[in-house]
Amino acid sequence: MDDNESTPAPFERGTDGPKVIVVGVDGSDSSWRAAAYAAGLARRQGSKLVLVYVQPVMPAGAAMGAPVMDATNEVAEELMAEIRAATDRLQGIYDVRWEFHTLRGDPYNGMVQMADELKADAVVVGASESAGHRIMGSVAVRLVKAGRWPVTVVP
């Protein structure tokens, strides 16, 4: 190779703007605001928007199994219906590539798993609306502390 030729720079995640933006949704007002913010960011950056719902898993003795599972499945179906309705309303106005993923487990671990699997460049979550986050720490705070991706917390 002579001096006039340059070698291509190695791929570096996040240097040309985010390519994959992962946003957590759970049906709360805060999560919908986070999804709207992330959708706008994805549209402006030409990124893929990945919406993630982590279905909570109750300890065996805390619930009667099937009713809780049915309820979390219903939430996932309702979220998907709302997301589809929103994208249908905006079709032709905004063009955003998006996916919806749902999995079971702890919201923090589920978001980490999806962000890692999808090689997320950014993670967006809503601020916690739960008083219980004072004990475990909110998902948002835990994601920020993980220090693996830029995290935006939407109020």
PDB file of C-alpha atoms in Angstrom:
ATOM      1  CA  MET A   1       0.000   0.000   0.000  1.00  0.00           C
ATOM      2  CA  ASP A   2       1.475   3.350  -0.943  1.00  0.00           C
ATOM      3  CA  ASP A   3       1.220   6.531   1.121  1.00  0.00           C
ATOM      4  CA  ASN A   4      -1.697   7.915  -0.914  1.00  0.00           C
ATOM      5  CA  GLU A   5      -4.009   5.071   0.060  1.00  0.00           C
ATOM      6  CA  SER A   6      -5.705   5.207   3.395  1.00  0.00           C
ATOM      7  CA  THR A   7      -6.971   2.271   5.344  1.00  0.00           C
ATOM      8  CA  PRO A   8     -10.612   2.436   6.352  1.00  0.00           C
ATOM      9  CA  ALA A   9     -11.151   3.349   9.973  1.00  0.00           C
ATOM     10  CA  PRO A  10     -12.318   0.465  12.120  1.00  0.00           C
ATOM     11  CA  PHE A  11     -16.016   0.428  12.953  1.00  0.00           C
ATOM     12  CA  GLU A  12     -16.735   2.324  16.134  1.00  0.00           C
ATOM     13  CA  ARG A  13     -20.188   2.079  17.660  1.00  0.00           C
ATOM     14  CA  GLY A  14     -22.032   5.362  18.089  1.00  0.00           C
ATOM     15  CA  THR A  15     -19.652   7.625  16.183  1.00  0.00           C
ATOM     16  CA  ASP A  16     -21.977   8.602  13.339  1.00  0.00           C
ATOM     17  CA  GLY A  17     -25.094   8.939  15.441  1.00  0.00           C
ATOM     18  CA  PRO A  18     -27.093   6.087  16.876  1.00  0.00           C
ATOM     19  CA  LYS A  19     -28.028   3.274  14.520  1.00  0.00           C
ATOM     20  CA  VAL A  20     -30.135   1.341  17.055  1.00  0.00           C
ATOM     21  CA  ILE A  21     -32.147   3.052  19.785  1.00  0.00           C
ATOM     22  CA  VAL A  22     -33.723   0.799  22.396  1.00  0.00           C
ATOM     23  CA  VAL A  23     -36.655   2.176  24.402  1.00  0.00           C
ATOM     24  CA  GLY A  24     -38.450   0.523  27.291  1.00  0.00           C
ATOM     25  CA  VAL A  25     -42.254   0.633  27.255  1.00  0.00           C
ATOM     26  CA  ASP A  26     -44.646  -0.613  29.901  1.00  0.00           C
ATOM     27  CA  GLY A  27     -47.836   1.332  29.235  1.00  0.00           C
ATOM     28  CA  SER A  28     -47.092   4.103  31.755  1.00  0.00           C
ATOM     29  CA  ASP A  29     -47.350   7.739  30.673  1.00  0.00           C
ATOM     30  CA  SER A  30     -43.630   8.126  31.284  1.00  0.00           C
ATOM     31  CA  SER A  31     -42.779   5.192  29.016  1.00  0.00           C
ATOM     32  CA  TRP A  32     -44.995   6.576  26.225  1.00  0.00           C
ATOM     33  CA  ARG A  33     -43.194   9.920  26.489  1.00  0.00           C
ATOM     34  CA  ALA A  34     -39.890   8.021  26.294  1.00  0.00           C
ATOM     35  CA  ALA A  35     -41.128   6.154  23.207  1.00  0.00           C
ATOM     36  CA  ALA A  36     -42.198   9.416  21.541  1.00  0.00           C
ATOM     37  CA  TYR A  37     -38.835  11.009  22.316  1.00  0.00           C
ATOM     38  CA  ALA A  38     -36.953   7.948  21.031  1.00  0.00           C
ATOM     39  CA  ALA A  39     -39.107   7.841  17.875  1.00  0.00           C
ATOM     40  CA  GLY A  40     -38.269  11.472  17.132  1.00  0.00           C
ATOM     41  CA  LEU A  41     -34.591  10.789  17.699  1.00  0.00           C
ATOM     42  CA  ALA A  42     -34.740   7.693  15.471  1.00  0.00           C
ATOM     43  CA  ARG A  43     -36.483   9.661  12.730  1.00  0.00           C
ATOM     44  CA  ARG A  44     -33.951  12.502  12.810  1.00  0.00           C
ATOM     45  CA  GLN A  45     -30.941  10.172  12.970  1.00  0.00           C
ATOM     46  CA  GLY A  46     -32.218   7.548  10.524  1.00  0.00           C
ATOM     47  CA  SER A  47     -31.923   4.955  13.299  1.00  0.00           C
ATOM     48  CA  LYS A  48     -33.867   1.797  13.933  1.00  0.00           C
ATOM     49  CA  LEU A  49     -36.222   2.131  16.915  1.00  0.00           C
ATOM     50  CA  VAL A  50     -36.577  -0.963  19.075  1.00  0.00           C
ATOM     51  CA  LEU A  51     -39.429  -0.910  21.593  1.00  0.00           C
ATOM     52  CA  VAL A  52     -39.028  -3.391  24.440  1.00  0.00           C
ATOM     53  CA  TYR A  53     -41.621  -4.559  26.950  1.00  0.00           C
ATOM     54  CA  VAL A  54     -40.301  -6.743  29.746  1.00  0.00           C
ATOM     55  CA  GLN A  55     -43.167  -8.726  31.245  1.00  0.00           C
ATOM     56  CA  PRO A  56     -42.686  -8.931  34.999  1.00  0.00           C
ATOM     57  CA  VAL A  57     -42.391 -12.370  36.532  1.00  0.00           C
ATOM     58  CA  MET A  58     -43.972 -12.755  39.948  1.00  0.00           C
ATOM     59  CA  PRO A  59     -42.463 -15.019  42.616  1.00  0.00           C
ATOM     60  CA  ALA A  60     -44.286 -18.362  42.738  1.00  0.00           C
ATOM     61  CA  GLY A  61     -46.046 -17.696  46.038  1.00  0.00           C
ATOM     62  CA  ALA A  62     -47.023 -14.109  45.217  1.00  0.00           C
ATOM     63  CA  ALA A  63     -49.671 -14.853  42.628  1.00  0.00           C
ATOM     64  CA  MET A  64     -51.785 -17.606  41.222  1.00  0.00           C
ATOM     65  CA  GLY A  65     -49.733 -18.127  38.061  1.00  0.00           C
ATOM     66  CA  ALA A  66     -52.032 -18.173  35.055  1.00  0.00           C
ATOM     67  CA  PRO A  67     -54.029 -14.988  35.813  1.00  0.00           C
ATOM     68  CA  VAL A  68     -50.813 -12.988  36.186  1.00  0.00           C
ATOM     69  CA  MET A  69     -49.326 -14.471  33.015  1.00  0.00           C
ATOM     70  CA  ASP A  70     -52.545 -13.748  31.121  1.00  0.00           C
ATOM     71  CA  ALA A  71     -52.500 -10.170  32.410  1.00  0.00           C
ATOM     72  CA  THR A  72     -48.908  -9.538  31.292  1.00  0.00           C
ATOM     73  CA  ASN A  73     -49.670 -11.088  27.889  1.00  0.00           C
ATOM     74  CA  GLU A  74     -52.663  -8.751  27.602  1.00  0.00           C
ATOM     75  CA  VAL A  75     -50.442  -5.761  28.410  1.00  0.00           C
ATOM     76  CA  ALA A  76     -47.990  -6.843  25.691  1.00  0.00           C
ATOM     77  CA  GLU A  77     -50.837  -7.204  23.172  1.00  0.00           C
ATOM     78  CA  GLU A  78     -52.291  -3.803  24.154  1.00  0.00           C
ATOM     79  CA  LEU A  79     -48.869  -2.154  23.828  1.00  0.00           C
ATOM     80  CA  MET A  80     -48.416  -3.699  20.390  1.00  0.00           C
ATOM     81  CA  ALA A  81     -51.878  -2.515  19.315  1.00  0.00           C
ATOM     82  CA  GLU A  82     -51.148   1.033  20.528  1.00  0.00           C
ATOM     83  CA  ILE A  83     -47.765   1.074  18.783  1.00  0.00           C
ATOM     84  CA  ARG A  84     -49.305  -0.151  15.525  1.00  0.00           C
ATOM     85  CA  ALA A  85     -52.095   2.450  15.759  1.00  0.00           C
ATOM     86  CA  ALA A  86     -49.551   5.214  16.316  1.00  0.00           C
ATOM     87  CA  THR A  87     -47.411   4.113  13.363  1.00  0.00           C
ATOM     88  CA  ASP A  88     -50.501   3.842  11.136  1.00  0.00           C
ATOM     89  CA  ARG A  89     -51.498   7.419  12.035  1.00  0.00           C
ATOM     90  CA  LEU A  90     -48.022   8.689  11.185  1.00  0.00           C
ATOM     91  CA  GLN A  91     -47.481   6.604   8.051  1.00  0.00           C
ATOM     92  CA  GLY A  92     -46.409   8.813   5.178  1.00  0.00           C
ATOM     93  CA  ILE A  93     -45.565  11.687   7.541  1.00  0.00           C
ATOM     94  CA  TYR A  94     -42.653  10.081   9.354  1.00  0.00           C
ATOM     95  CA  ASP A  95     -40.680   7.089   8.216  1.00  0.00           C
ATOM     96  CA  VAL A  96     -39.179   5.203  11.148  1.00  0.00           C
ATOM     97  CA  ARG A  97     -37.944   1.623  11.035  1.00  0.00           C
ATOM     98  CA  TRP A  98     -39.056  -0.104  14.212  1.00  0.00           C
ATOM     99  CA  GLU A  99     -39.372  -3.434  15.976  1.00  0.00           C
ATOM    100  CA  PHE A 100     -41.250  -4.547  19.078  1.00  0.00           C
ATOM    101  CA  HIS A 101     -39.790  -7.158  21.417  1.00  0.00           C
ATOM    102  CA  THR A 102     -41.309  -8.640  24.527  1.00  0.00           C
ATOM    103  CA  LEU A 103     -39.658 -10.920  27.023  1.00  0.00           C
ATOM    104  CA  ARG A 104     -40.236 -12.045  30.593  1.00  0.00           C
ATOM    105  CA  GLY A 105     -38.123 -11.143  33.583  1.00  0.00           C
ATOM    106  CA  ASP A 106     -36.757  -8.276  35.572  1.00  0.00           C
ATOM    107  CA  PRO A 107     -37.093  -4.974  33.635  1.00  0.00           C
ATOM    108  CA  TYR A 108     -33.465  -3.965  34.223  1.00  0.00           C
ATOM    109  CA  ASN A 109     -32.001  -7.314  33.150  1.00  0.00           C
ATOM    110  CA  GLY A 110     -34.377  -7.488  30.190  1.00  0.00           C
ATOM    111  CA  MET A 111     -33.345  -4.047  28.945  1.00  0.00           C
ATOM    112  CA  VAL A 112     -29.649  -4.920  29.372  1.00  0.00           C
ATOM    113  CA  GLN A 113     -30.143  -8.186  27.485  1.00  0.00           C
ATOM    114  CA  MET A 114     -31.951  -6.510  24.572  1.00  0.00           C
ATOM    115  CA  ALA A 115     -29.538  -3.570  24.382  1.00  0.00           C
ATOM    116  CA  ASP A 116     -26.576  -5.959  24.297  1.00  0.00           C
ATOM    117  CA  GLU A 117     -28.159  -8.370  21.786  1.00  0.00           C
ATOM    118  CA  LEU A 118     -29.133  -5.544  19.435  1.00  0.00           C
ATOM    119  CA  LYS A 119     -25.840  -3.674  19.883  1.00  0.00           C
ATOM    120  CA  ALA A 120     -27.758  -0.584  20.963  1.00  0.00           C
ATOM    121  CA  ASP A 121     -26.127   2.784  20.519  1.00  0.00           C
ATOM    122  CA  ALA A 122     -28.570   4.468  22.906  1.00  0.00           C
ATOM    123  CA  VAL A 123     -31.168   3.476  25.490  1.00  0.00           C
ATOM    124  CA  VAL A 124     -34.222   5.580  26.346  1.00  0.00           C
ATOM    125  CA  VAL A 125     -36.473   4.970  29.338  1.00  0.00           C
ATOM    126  CA  GLY A 126     -39.145   6.856  31.198  1.00  0.00           C
ATOM    127  CA  ALA A 127     -38.590   8.084  34.723  1.00  0.00           C
ATOM    128  CA  SER A 128     -39.919   5.667  37.311  1.00  0.00           C
ATOM    129  CA  GLU A 129     -43.472   6.235  38.489  1.00  0.00           C
ATOM    130  CA  SER A 130     -43.129   3.608  41.209  1.00  0.00           C
ATOM    131  CA  ALA A 131     -42.428   4.181  44.868  1.00  0.00           C
ATOM    132  CA  GLY A 132     -40.776   0.733  44.990  1.00  0.00           C
ATOM    133  CA  HIS A 133     -37.748   1.991  43.057  1.00  0.00           C
ATOM    134  CA  ARG A 134     -36.395   3.481  46.277  1.00  0.00           C
ATOM    135  CA  ILE A 135     -35.537  -0.031  47.463  1.00  0.00           C
ATOM    136  CA  MET A 136     -34.081  -1.598  44.304  1.00  0.00           C
ATOM    137  CA  GLY A 137     -33.186   1.595  42.450  1.00  0.00           C
ATOM    138  CA  SER A 138     -35.087   2.616  39.358  1.00  0.00           C
ATOM    139  CA  VAL A 139     -34.417   0.848  36.078  1.00  0.00           C
ATOM    140  CA  ALA A 140     -33.213   4.176  34.676  1.00  0.00           C
ATOM    141  CA  VAL A 141     -30.653   4.735  37.431  1.00  0.00           C
ATOM    142  CA  ARG A 142     -29.415   1.162  37.178  1.00  0.00           C
ATOM    143  CA  LEU A 143     -29.001   1.473  33.390  1.00  0.00           C
ATOM    144  CA  VAL A 144     -27.044   4.708  33.789  1.00  0.00           C
ATOM    145  CA  LYS A 145     -24.814   3.082  36.423  1.00  0.00           C
ATOM    146  CA  ALA A 146     -24.156   0.145  34.087  1.00  0.00           C
ATOM    147  CA  GLY A 147     -22.237   2.635  31.923  1.00  0.00           C
ATOM    148  CA  ARG A 148     -22.579   0.602  28.730  1.00  0.00           C
ATOM    149  CA  TRP A 149     -24.636   2.951  26.542  1.00  0.00           C
ATOM    150  CA  PRO A 150     -25.768   6.552  26.576  1.00  0.00           C
ATOM    151  CA  VAL A 151     -29.040   6.515  28.549  1.00  0.00           C
ATOM    152  CA  THR A 152     -31.718   9.173  28.238  1.00  0.00           C
ATOM    153  CA  VAL A 153     -34.311   9.345  30.989  1.00  0.00           C
ATOM    154  CA  VAL A 154     -37.524  11.060  29.928  1.00  0.00           C
ATOM    155  CA  PRO A 155     -39.705  12.544  32.708  1.00  0.00           C
TER     156      PRO A 155
END
